[in-house]
Structure formats: C-alpha cells, structure tokens
C-alpha cells in the first residue's frame, strides 16, 4: 500500500499534463460574441461631430431601414486601414452612420478628407458613454442595426476585404 502512495504524485502529474496537452490540441472558440445581438440600441442622442453631417440618435436607427453604425476615431490606426472597405460597403448601397469616440471636429474632418467619407451621420461621443452602452471596448467596431433599431450583427475590429461579404450578408439578413 505504501508503494502505491509513492506513485500517487507522479500519477497526478501525468494526469495534469494529459489534461493540458488535450486542451492545447483542441481548438478553442476565438469568436467574441456580443451580448447586444438581438437587443435594441441603447437610447442616445449625439450631437453632430462635424458641420457637414448631422448628429446621430437611437431614433435615427428605428427609421425602417437597416443601417451600419461604425464606431471609430480619427486617432485609430486600424480605422484608417478599414476606410476602403467602408467605401466599398457604401458603394454596394449600405447606409453607414458613425460614432466618433473621444475626438475633435478638426481631426475628424481631416480623417474624412484623407481616408474617405462613407458616413451619412456622425455623432460625437466625447466620453465613450454610447460606446460603453453598446458593449464596445475598442475601435473600430461596426454594428448592423435593423430598421426597428435592433442590433443584428457586431463586427469587432477593422473590416478587412475578406469581411465585406459577411457584413453585406448580415445587412441583407437584417432587412
């Protein structure tokens, strides 16, 4: 009996190594699921960020037609990389609104001049209150909102060329 007890720590060690090896080999789920999918946009009213675009309110997103809402910042490097894809989505007929996070009107205007302007409305979220209400923790993020103001899809991170069809598909499904 004492001899078996001597091998108990070795057996426990082998069991722990086997569990770790199994978990390292098994693929994990790397998809971040939004807690906001299927829920209405939070109530908000954001003043216009730049004079050329009206501000954005939750009521604008309940006007009967699906829309994309892009959360971005002029200071955000991935937002610059994403800009051509937003232009592609606009060219494919998707209406895009934006929420500018912790930004200034001059910097946003310069961003639009340098990287394109796919937005119909741009709301100013100076303290990230709407961003946090959306469960968004970074920029860029894009939400597909149906015509009743319900969030149907959330894309976390910059939209790359390989994501454009996925966004269009989510938009079409939101109709």
Short mmCIF file of N, CA and C in Angstrom, two decimals:
data_model
loop_
_atom_site.label_atom_id
_atom_site.label_comp_id
_atom_site.label_asym_id
_atom_site.label_seq_id
_atom_site.Cartn_x
_atom_site.Cartn_y
_atom_site.Cartn_z
N UNK A 1 0.83 -1.20 0.00
CA UNK A 1 0.00 0.00 0.00
C UNK A 1 0.87 1.26 0.00
N UNK A 2 1.94 1.24 0.78
CA UNK A 2 2.83 2.42 0.83
C UNK A 2 3.47 2.66 -0.52
N UNK A 3 3.73 1.58 -1.25
CA UNK A 3 4.36 1.72 -2.56
C UNK A 3 3.43 2.43 -3.55
N UNK A 4 2.15 2.15 -3.49
CA UNK A 4 1.16 2.82 -4.35
C UNK A 4 1.10 4.31 -4.01
N UNK A 5 1.17 4.65 -2.74
CA UNK A 5 1.13 6.05 -2.33
C UNK A 5 2.35 6.82 -2.84
N UNK A 6 3.46 6.12 -3.00
CA UNK A 6 4.65 6.78 -3.53
C UNK A 6 4.45 7.23 -4.99
N UNK A 7 3.64 6.49 -5.75
CA UNK A 7 3.41 6.83 -7.17
C UNK A 7 2.23 7.80 -7.36
N UNK A 8 1.52 8.09 -6.32
CA UNK A 8 0.37 9.00 -6.42
C UNK A 8 0.76 10.38 -6.95
N UNK A 9 1.80 11.06 -6.46
CA UNK A 9 2.16 12.36 -7.04
C UNK A 9 2.54 12.26 -8.53
N UNK A 10 3.24 11.20 -8.89
CA UNK A 10 3.59 11.03 -10.31
C UNK A 10 2.33 10.84 -11.15
N UNK A 11 1.38 10.06 -10.67
CA UNK A 11 0.12 9.85 -11.39
C UNK A 11 -0.66 11.15 -11.54
N UNK A 12 -0.68 11.98 -10.48
CA UNK A 12 -1.38 13.26 -10.55
C UNK A 12 -0.70 14.18 -11.57
N UNK A 13 0.63 14.17 -11.56
CA UNK A 13 1.37 15.00 -12.52
C UNK A 13 1.07 14.57 -13.96
N UNK A 14 1.08 13.27 -14.22
CA UNK A 14 0.79 12.77 -15.57
C UNK A 14 -0.64 13.15 -15.97
N UNK A 15 -1.58 13.07 -15.07
CA UNK A 15 -2.97 13.44 -15.36
C UNK A 15 -3.07 14.92 -15.73
N UNK A 16 -2.39 15.78 -14.97
CA UNK A 16 -2.42 17.22 -15.25
C UNK A 16 -1.79 17.52 -16.61
N UNK A 17 -0.68 16.91 -16.91
CA UNK A 17 -0.03 17.10 -18.22
C UNK A 17 -0.94 16.63 -19.34
N UNK A 18 -1.63 15.51 -19.14
CA UNK A 18 -2.54 15.00 -20.17
C UNK A 18 -3.69 15.97 -20.42
N UNK A 19 -4.24 16.54 -19.35
CA UNK A 19 -5.35 17.50 -19.50
C UNK A 19 -4.87 18.74 -20.25
N UNK A 20 -3.71 19.27 -19.88
CA UNK A 20 -3.18 20.45 -20.57
C UNK A 20 -2.88 20.14 -22.03
N UNK A 21 -2.30 18.97 -22.31
CA UNK A 21 -1.99 18.60 -23.69
C UNK A 21 -3.27 18.47 -24.51
N UNK A 22 -4.32 17.89 -23.91
CA UNK A 22 -5.60 17.77 -24.63
C UNK A 22 -6.18 19.14 -24.93
N UNK A 23 -6.18 20.06 -23.96
CA UNK A 23 -6.75 21.40 -24.17
C UNK A 23 -5.92 22.23 -25.16
N UNK A 24 -4.61 22.03 -25.17
CA UNK A 24 -3.78 22.76 -26.14
C UNK A 24 -4.02 22.26 -27.55
N UNK A 25 -4.30 20.98 -27.67
CA UNK A 25 -4.53 20.41 -29.00
C UNK A 25 -5.94 20.71 -29.51
N UNK A 26 -6.93 20.77 -28.63
CA UNK A 26 -8.32 21.03 -29.03
C UNK A 26 -8.46 22.49 -29.45
N UNK A 27 -9.07 22.76 -30.58
CA UNK A 27 -9.24 24.16 -30.99
C UNK A 27 -10.23 24.88 -30.08
N UNK A 28 -9.90 26.10 -29.74
CA UNK A 28 -10.77 26.90 -28.91
C UNK A 28 -11.71 27.73 -29.75
N UNK A 29 -12.68 28.32 -29.12
CA UNK A 29 -13.62 29.21 -29.79
C UNK A 29 -13.09 30.63 -29.67
N UNK A 30 -12.57 31.18 -30.76
CA UNK A 30 -11.97 32.52 -30.72
C UNK A 30 -12.96 33.62 -31.04
N UNK A 31 -14.21 33.28 -31.27
CA UNK A 31 -15.23 34.28 -31.61
C UNK A 31 -15.71 34.96 -30.33
N UNK A 32 -15.71 36.30 -30.37
CA UNK A 32 -16.23 37.07 -29.25
C UNK A 32 -17.69 37.36 -29.56
N UNK A 33 -18.58 36.83 -28.76
CA UNK A 33 -20.00 37.03 -29.01
C UNK A 33 -20.49 38.27 -28.26
N UNK A 34 -21.26 39.06 -28.97
CA UNK A 34 -21.78 40.28 -28.38
C UNK A 34 -22.99 39.96 -27.52
N UNK A 35 -23.05 40.63 -26.38
CA UNK A 35 -24.23 40.49 -25.53
C UNK A 35 -25.37 41.36 -26.05
N UNK A 36 -25.10 42.19 -27.08
CA UNK A 36 -26.10 43.12 -27.59
C UNK A 36 -26.86 42.57 -28.80
N UNK A 37 -26.43 41.46 -29.38
CA UNK A 37 -27.12 40.90 -30.53
C UNK A 37 -28.56 40.55 -30.14
N UNK A 38 -29.51 41.06 -30.94
CA UNK A 38 -30.92 40.82 -30.66
C UNK A 38 -31.54 41.83 -29.71
N UNK A 39 -30.75 42.77 -29.23
CA UNK A 39 -31.26 43.77 -28.29
C UNK A 39 -31.34 45.13 -28.99
N UNK A 40 -32.21 46.00 -28.49
CA UNK A 40 -32.31 47.33 -29.11
C UNK A 40 -31.08 48.18 -28.80
N UNK A 41 -30.81 49.08 -29.70
CA UNK A 41 -29.74 50.06 -29.45
C UNK A 41 -30.11 50.82 -28.18
N UNK A 42 -29.13 51.12 -27.36
CA UNK A 42 -29.44 51.92 -26.17
C UNK A 42 -29.92 53.31 -26.59
N UNK A 43 -30.70 53.93 -25.74
CA UNK A 43 -31.18 55.28 -26.03
C UNK A 43 -30.01 56.25 -25.97
N UNK A 44 -29.89 57.07 -27.00
CA UNK A 44 -28.83 58.08 -27.01
C UNK A 44 -29.16 59.19 -27.99
N UNK A 45 -28.60 60.31 -27.74
CA UNK A 45 -28.66 61.46 -28.65
C UNK A 45 -27.25 62.04 -28.68
N UNK A 46 -26.62 61.98 -29.86
CA UNK A 46 -25.26 62.51 -30.01
C UNK A 46 -25.31 63.70 -30.95
N UNK A 47 -24.71 64.79 -30.51
CA UNK A 47 -24.65 65.98 -31.36
C UNK A 47 -23.73 65.71 -32.55
N UNK A 48 -23.86 66.56 -33.54
CA UNK A 48 -23.04 66.42 -34.75
C UNK A 48 -21.56 66.61 -34.41
N UNK A 49 -20.71 65.74 -34.96
CA UNK A 49 -19.27 65.88 -34.76
C UNK A 49 -18.68 66.92 -35.68
N UNK A 50 -19.14 66.92 -36.93
CA UNK A 50 -18.65 67.89 -37.92
C UNK A 50 -19.86 68.56 -38.57
N UNK A 51 -19.68 69.77 -39.03
CA UNK A 51 -20.78 70.55 -39.58
C UNK A 51 -21.38 69.97 -40.85
N UNK A 52 -20.65 69.16 -41.57
CA UNK A 52 -21.15 68.60 -42.83
C UNK A 52 -22.07 67.40 -42.66
N UNK A 53 -22.20 66.89 -41.43
CA UNK A 53 -23.02 65.70 -41.18
C UNK A 53 -23.90 65.96 -39.95
N UNK A 54 -25.15 65.51 -40.00
CA UNK A 54 -25.97 65.62 -38.79
C UNK A 54 -25.47 64.66 -37.71
N UNK A 55 -25.90 64.91 -36.49
CA UNK A 55 -25.58 64.00 -35.40
C UNK A 55 -26.36 62.70 -35.54
N UNK A 56 -26.27 61.87 -34.51
CA UNK A 56 -26.89 60.54 -34.58
C UNK A 56 -27.66 60.29 -33.29
N UNK A 57 -28.87 59.75 -33.46
CA UNK A 57 -29.68 59.37 -32.30
C UNK A 57 -30.16 57.94 -32.48
N UNK A 58 -30.57 57.33 -31.39
CA UNK A 58 -31.12 55.98 -31.47
C UNK A 58 -32.38 55.98 -32.33
N UNK A 59 -33.14 57.07 -32.30
CA UNK A 59 -34.36 57.16 -33.11
C UNK A 59 -34.04 57.10 -34.61
N UNK A 60 -32.88 57.63 -35.02
CA UNK A 60 -32.47 57.56 -36.43
C UNK A 60 -32.32 56.10 -36.89
N UNK A 61 -32.04 55.23 -35.94
CA UNK A 61 -31.80 53.82 -36.29
C UNK A 61 -33.08 52.99 -36.24
N UNK A 62 -34.20 53.66 -35.99
CA UNK A 62 -35.51 52.97 -35.99
C UNK A 62 -36.38 53.50 -37.12
N UNK A 63 -35.75 53.99 -38.19
CA UNK A 63 -36.49 54.65 -39.27
C UNK A 63 -36.97 53.68 -40.34
N UNK A 64 -36.88 52.38 -40.10
CA UNK A 64 -37.45 51.41 -41.02
C UNK A 64 -36.47 50.76 -41.98
N UNK A 65 -35.25 51.24 -42.05
CA UNK A 65 -34.26 50.67 -42.97
C UNK A 65 -33.01 50.28 -42.19
N UNK A 66 -32.46 49.08 -42.46
CA UNK A 66 -31.23 48.70 -41.76
C UNK A 66 -30.09 49.67 -42.05
N UNK A 67 -29.19 49.79 -41.09
CA UNK A 67 -28.06 50.69 -41.22
C UNK A 67 -26.84 50.05 -40.56
N UNK A 68 -25.68 50.51 -40.97
CA UNK A 68 -24.45 50.15 -40.27
C UNK A 68 -24.10 51.31 -39.36
N UNK A 69 -23.61 51.00 -38.19
CA UNK A 69 -23.10 52.02 -37.27
C UNK A 69 -21.65 51.66 -36.98
N UNK A 70 -20.76 52.54 -37.43
CA UNK A 70 -19.33 52.31 -37.27
C UNK A 70 -18.83 53.17 -36.10
N UNK A 71 -18.20 52.52 -35.15
CA UNK A 71 -17.60 53.21 -34.01
C UNK A 71 -16.13 53.40 -34.36
N UNK A 72 -15.69 54.66 -34.42
CA UNK A 72 -14.33 54.91 -34.88
C UNK A 72 -13.72 56.12 -34.20
N UNK A 73 -12.44 56.34 -34.46
CA UNK A 73 -11.74 57.52 -34.00
C UNK A 73 -10.72 57.93 -35.05
N UNK A 74 -10.54 59.22 -35.23
CA UNK A 74 -9.56 59.67 -36.23
C UNK A 74 -8.14 59.29 -35.81
N UNK A 75 -7.93 59.06 -34.53
CA UNK A 75 -6.63 58.70 -33.97
C UNK A 75 -6.36 57.20 -34.08
N UNK A 76 -7.32 56.44 -34.59
CA UNK A 76 -7.27 54.98 -34.60
C UNK A 76 -6.61 54.49 -35.90
N UNK A 77 -5.47 53.83 -35.78
CA UNK A 77 -4.76 53.33 -36.96
C UNK A 77 -5.58 52.26 -37.70
N UNK A 78 -6.17 51.26 -37.02
CA UNK A 78 -6.99 50.28 -37.76
C UNK A 78 -8.19 50.92 -38.47
N UNK A 79 -8.68 52.05 -37.96
CA UNK A 79 -9.79 52.75 -38.64
C UNK A 79 -9.35 53.25 -40.01
N UNK A 80 -8.11 53.64 -40.10
CA UNK A 80 -7.57 54.08 -41.40
C UNK A 80 -7.50 52.91 -42.36
N UNK A 81 -7.07 51.76 -41.88
CA UNK A 81 -6.99 50.57 -42.72
C UNK A 81 -8.36 50.09 -43.16
N UNK A 82 -9.37 50.35 -42.33
CA UNK A 82 -10.73 49.91 -42.62
C UNK A 82 -11.45 50.82 -43.62
N UNK A 83 -11.00 52.05 -43.76
CA UNK A 83 -11.71 53.05 -44.56
C UNK A 83 -12.05 52.59 -45.98
N UNK A 84 -11.15 51.93 -46.72
CA UNK A 84 -11.53 51.50 -48.08
C UNK A 84 -12.70 50.50 -48.08
N UNK A 85 -12.77 49.67 -47.07
CA UNK A 85 -13.86 48.69 -47.01
C UNK A 85 -15.19 49.38 -46.71
N UNK A 86 -15.16 50.44 -45.91
CA UNK A 86 -16.39 51.19 -45.66
C UNK A 86 -16.86 51.86 -46.95
N UNK A 87 -15.90 52.36 -47.75
CA UNK A 87 -16.27 52.93 -49.05
C UNK A 87 -16.89 51.86 -49.95
N UNK A 88 -16.35 50.66 -49.92
CA UNK A 88 -16.91 49.55 -50.70
C UNK A 88 -18.33 49.23 -50.25
N UNK A 89 -18.55 49.20 -48.94
CA UNK A 89 -19.89 48.93 -48.42
C UNK A 89 -20.87 50.03 -48.83
N UNK A 90 -20.41 51.27 -48.80
CA UNK A 90 -21.25 52.39 -49.25
C UNK A 90 -21.59 52.23 -50.74
N UNK A 91 -20.59 51.87 -51.53
CA UNK A 91 -20.81 51.69 -52.97
C UNK A 91 -21.78 50.54 -53.25
N UNK A 92 -21.86 49.60 -52.35
CA UNK A 92 -22.79 48.48 -52.51
C UNK A 92 -24.18 48.81 -51.97
N UNK A 93 -24.36 50.06 -51.55
CA UNK A 93 -25.69 50.53 -51.17
C UNK A 93 -26.02 50.46 -49.69
N UNK A 94 -25.06 50.19 -48.84
CA UNK A 94 -25.33 50.11 -47.41
C UNK A 94 -25.18 51.49 -46.78
N UNK A 95 -26.21 51.97 -46.10
CA UNK A 95 -26.10 53.26 -45.41
C UNK A 95 -25.26 53.09 -44.14
N UNK A 96 -24.33 54.01 -43.94
CA UNK A 96 -23.40 53.90 -42.81
C UNK A 96 -23.43 55.19 -42.00
N UNK A 97 -23.66 55.03 -40.72
CA UNK A 97 -23.55 56.13 -39.77
C UNK A 97 -22.34 55.87 -38.89
N UNK A 98 -21.92 56.89 -38.15
CA UNK A 98 -20.72 56.72 -37.34
C UNK A 98 -20.89 57.35 -35.97
N UNK A 99 -20.15 56.80 -35.04
CA UNK A 99 -19.99 57.38 -33.71
C UNK A 99 -18.51 57.62 -33.53
N UNK A 100 -18.14 58.88 -33.42
CA UNK A 100 -16.74 59.26 -33.24
C UNK A 100 -16.44 59.29 -31.74
N UNK A 101 -15.43 58.54 -31.36
CA UNK A 101 -15.09 58.36 -29.96
C UNK A 101 -13.94 59.29 -29.56
N UNK A 102 -14.16 60.08 -28.50
CA UNK A 102 -13.10 60.91 -27.90
C UNK A 102 -12.28 61.63 -28.97
N UNK A 103 -12.98 62.40 -29.79
CA UNK A 103 -12.33 63.02 -30.94
C UNK A 103 -12.63 64.50 -30.98
N UNK A 104 -12.06 65.18 -31.96
CA UNK A 104 -12.32 66.60 -32.15
C UNK A 104 -12.84 66.81 -33.56
N UNK A 105 -13.66 67.84 -33.77
CA UNK A 105 -14.19 68.10 -35.11
C UNK A 105 -13.09 68.28 -36.17
N UNK A 106 -12.02 68.98 -35.83
CA UNK A 106 -10.95 69.20 -36.80
C UNK A 106 -10.26 67.91 -37.20
N UNK A 107 -10.01 67.05 -36.21
CA UNK A 107 -9.35 65.78 -36.52
C UNK A 107 -10.25 64.86 -37.34
N UNK A 108 -11.56 64.85 -37.03
CA UNK A 108 -12.49 64.01 -37.80
C UNK A 108 -12.60 64.54 -39.23
N UNK A 109 -12.69 65.84 -39.40
CA UNK A 109 -12.77 66.41 -40.76
C UNK A 109 -11.52 66.05 -41.57
N UNK A 110 -10.36 66.12 -40.93
CA UNK A 110 -9.12 65.75 -41.62
C UNK A 110 -9.11 64.26 -41.97
N UNK A 111 -9.61 63.43 -41.06
CA UNK A 111 -9.70 61.98 -41.32
C UNK A 111 -10.60 61.72 -42.53
N UNK A 112 -11.76 62.38 -42.59
CA UNK A 112 -12.69 62.17 -43.70
C UNK A 112 -12.07 62.63 -45.02
N UNK A 113 -11.31 63.72 -44.97
CA UNK A 113 -10.66 64.22 -46.18
C UNK A 113 -9.57 63.25 -46.66
N UNK A 114 -8.82 62.70 -45.73
CA UNK A 114 -7.70 61.83 -46.09
C UNK A 114 -8.11 60.39 -46.42
N UNK A 115 -9.14 59.87 -45.75
CA UNK A 115 -9.45 58.44 -45.88
C UNK A 115 -10.83 58.16 -46.47
N UNK A 116 -11.55 59.19 -46.87
CA UNK A 116 -12.87 58.98 -47.46
C UNK A 116 -13.97 59.24 -46.45
N UNK A 117 -15.16 59.43 -46.99
CA UNK A 117 -16.29 59.79 -46.14
C UNK A 117 -17.51 58.96 -46.53
N UNK A 118 -17.64 57.77 -45.97
CA UNK A 118 -18.80 56.92 -46.31
C UNK A 118 -20.01 57.19 -45.42
N UNK A 119 -19.91 58.15 -44.49
CA UNK A 119 -20.92 58.30 -43.45
C UNK A 119 -22.03 59.28 -43.82
N UNK A 120 -23.25 58.93 -43.41
CA UNK A 120 -24.39 59.84 -43.57
C UNK A 120 -24.56 60.71 -42.34
N UNK A 121 -24.32 60.15 -41.17
CA UNK A 121 -24.42 60.87 -39.90
C UNK A 121 -23.18 60.54 -39.08
N UNK A 122 -22.72 61.51 -38.30
CA UNK A 122 -21.59 61.26 -37.40
C UNK A 122 -21.91 61.89 -36.05
N UNK A 123 -22.08 61.07 -35.05
CA UNK A 123 -22.34 61.55 -33.70
C UNK A 123 -21.07 61.66 -32.89
N UNK A 124 -21.05 62.62 -32.00
CA UNK A 124 -19.89 62.88 -31.14
C UNK A 124 -20.11 62.20 -29.78
N UNK A 125 -19.25 61.25 -29.45
CA UNK A 125 -19.32 60.55 -28.17
C UNK A 125 -18.04 60.87 -27.39
N UNK A 126 -17.98 62.07 -26.77
CA UNK A 126 -16.72 62.54 -26.20
C UNK A 126 -16.22 61.75 -25.00
N UNK A 127 -17.12 61.10 -24.27
CA UNK A 127 -16.69 60.34 -23.09
C UNK A 127 -16.96 58.85 -23.23
N UNK A 128 -17.20 58.39 -24.45
CA UNK A 128 -17.42 56.96 -24.76
C UNK A 128 -18.65 56.37 -24.05
N UNK A 129 -19.60 57.22 -23.67
CA UNK A 129 -20.77 56.70 -22.96
C UNK A 129 -21.62 55.78 -23.84
N UNK A 130 -21.85 56.17 -25.10
CA UNK A 130 -22.63 55.32 -26.00
C UNK A 130 -21.81 54.09 -26.36
N UNK A 131 -20.53 54.28 -26.58
CA UNK A 131 -19.66 53.14 -26.89
C UNK A 131 -19.76 52.08 -25.80
N UNK A 132 -19.66 52.48 -24.55
CA UNK A 132 -19.73 51.51 -23.45
C UNK A 132 -21.12 50.92 -23.33
N UNK A 133 -22.17 51.70 -23.59
CA UNK A 133 -23.54 51.17 -23.55
C UNK A 133 -23.75 50.11 -24.61
N UNK A 134 -22.99 50.22 -25.71
CA UNK A 134 -23.07 49.22 -26.78
C UNK A 134 -22.25 47.97 -26.46
N UNK A 135 -21.51 48.00 -25.39
CA UNK A 135 -20.65 46.87 -25.08
C UNK A 135 -19.39 46.87 -25.91
N UNK A 136 -19.09 47.99 -26.52
CA UNK A 136 -17.91 48.12 -27.35
C UNK A 136 -16.73 48.55 -26.48
N UNK A 137 -15.64 47.87 -26.63
CA UNK A 137 -14.49 48.19 -25.80
C UNK A 137 -13.34 48.80 -26.59
N UNK A 138 -13.47 48.84 -27.89
CA UNK A 138 -12.39 49.38 -28.71
C UNK A 138 -12.91 49.89 -30.02
N UNK A 139 -12.03 50.42 -30.80
CA UNK A 139 -12.38 50.90 -32.14
C UNK A 139 -11.43 50.26 -33.13
N UNK A 140 -11.86 50.03 -34.32
CA UNK A 140 -13.23 50.20 -34.81
C UNK A 140 -14.10 49.00 -34.49
N UNK A 141 -15.38 49.24 -34.43
CA UNK A 141 -16.39 48.19 -34.35
C UNK A 141 -17.56 48.66 -35.21
N UNK A 142 -18.24 47.69 -35.80
CA UNK A 142 -19.36 48.02 -36.67
C UNK A 142 -20.56 47.17 -36.29
N UNK A 143 -21.70 47.83 -36.18
CA UNK A 143 -22.94 47.17 -35.83
C UNK A 143 -23.89 47.22 -37.03
N UNK A 144 -24.58 46.11 -37.29
CA UNK A 144 -25.67 46.10 -38.25
C UNK A 144 -26.95 46.21 -37.43
N UNK A 145 -27.71 47.26 -37.70
CA UNK A 145 -28.93 47.55 -36.94
C UNK A 145 -30.10 47.46 -37.91
N UNK A 146 -31.13 46.68 -37.54
CA UNK A 146 -32.28 46.57 -38.45
C UNK A 146 -33.13 47.85 -38.39
N UNK A 147 -34.16 47.92 -39.18
CA UNK A 147 -34.97 49.13 -39.28
C UNK A 147 -35.79 49.45 -38.03
N UNK A 148 -35.80 48.53 -37.06
CA UNK A 148 -36.51 48.78 -35.80
C UNK A 148 -35.54 49.15 -34.67
N UNK A 149 -34.26 49.27 -35.01
CA UNK A 149 -33.26 49.64 -34.00
C UNK A 149 -32.69 48.47 -33.22
N UNK A 150 -32.90 47.26 -33.73
CA UNK A 150 -32.38 46.06 -33.06
C UNK A 150 -31.02 45.71 -33.65
N UNK A 151 -30.04 45.45 -32.80
CA UNK A 151 -28.69 45.09 -33.26
C UNK A 151 -28.73 43.64 -33.75
N UNK A 152 -28.36 43.46 -35.00
CA UNK A 152 -28.40 42.12 -35.61
C UNK A 152 -27.02 41.51 -35.80
N UNK A 153 -25.99 42.34 -35.80
CA UNK A 153 -24.64 41.81 -36.04
C UNK A 153 -23.64 42.81 -35.47
N UNK A 154 -22.55 42.30 -34.96
CA UNK A 154 -21.47 43.15 -34.47
C UNK A 154 -20.16 42.63 -35.03
N UNK A 155 -19.43 43.50 -35.69
CA UNK A 155 -18.11 43.15 -36.20
C UNK A 155 -17.08 43.86 -35.33
N UNK A 156 -16.28 43.10 -34.65
CA UNK A 156 -15.27 43.66 -33.75
C UNK A 156 -13.96 43.75 -34.51
N UNK A 157 -13.35 44.93 -34.47
CA UNK A 157 -12.09 45.15 -35.17
C UNK A 157 -12.32 45.76 -36.53
N UNK A 158 -11.24 45.98 -37.25
CA UNK A 158 -11.36 46.61 -38.56
C UNK A 158 -11.95 45.64 -39.57
N UNK A 159 -12.74 46.20 -40.47
CA UNK A 159 -13.33 45.41 -41.55
C UNK A 159 -12.26 45.28 -42.62
N UNK A 160 -11.89 44.06 -42.91
CA UNK A 160 -10.90 43.80 -43.95
C UNK A 160 -11.64 43.35 -45.21
N UNK A 161 -10.95 43.33 -46.36
CA UNK A 161 -11.64 42.94 -47.60
C UNK A 161 -12.39 41.62 -47.49
N UNK A 162 -11.84 40.66 -46.76
CA UNK A 162 -12.50 39.36 -46.64
C UNK A 162 -13.75 39.41 -45.75
N UNK A 163 -13.98 40.51 -45.06
CA UNK A 163 -15.16 40.64 -44.20
C UNK A 163 -16.33 41.34 -44.89
N UNK A 164 -16.09 41.96 -46.04
CA UNK A 164 -17.12 42.78 -46.69
C UNK A 164 -18.36 41.94 -47.02
N UNK A 165 -18.17 40.78 -47.60
CA UNK A 165 -19.34 39.95 -47.94
C UNK A 165 -20.11 39.52 -46.70
N UNK A 166 -19.40 39.25 -45.62
CA UNK A 166 -20.06 38.88 -44.35
C UNK A 166 -20.93 40.03 -43.84
N UNK A 167 -20.42 41.25 -43.95
CA UNK A 167 -21.19 42.41 -43.49
C UNK A 167 -22.42 42.62 -44.40
N UNK A 168 -22.22 42.48 -45.71
CA UNK A 168 -23.36 42.63 -46.64
C UNK A 168 -24.41 41.57 -46.34
N UNK A 169 -23.97 40.35 -46.10
CA UNK A 169 -24.90 39.26 -45.79
C UNK A 169 -25.68 39.57 -44.50
N UNK A 170 -24.99 40.07 -43.48
CA UNK A 170 -25.67 40.44 -42.23
C UNK A 170 -26.67 41.57 -42.46
N UNK A 171 -26.28 42.53 -43.32
CA UNK A 171 -27.18 43.63 -43.65
C UNK A 171 -28.43 43.11 -44.36
N UNK A 172 -28.22 42.24 -45.35
CA UNK A 172 -29.36 41.69 -46.09
C UNK A 172 -30.28 40.89 -45.16
N UNK A 173 -29.70 40.16 -44.23
CA UNK A 173 -30.50 39.39 -43.27
C UNK A 173 -31.29 40.29 -42.33
N UNK A 174 -30.81 41.52 -42.12
CA UNK A 174 -31.49 42.46 -41.22
C UNK A 174 -32.67 43.15 -41.88
N UNK A 175 -32.86 42.94 -43.17
CA UNK A 175 -33.97 43.59 -43.88
C UNK A 175 -35.30 43.00 -43.49
#
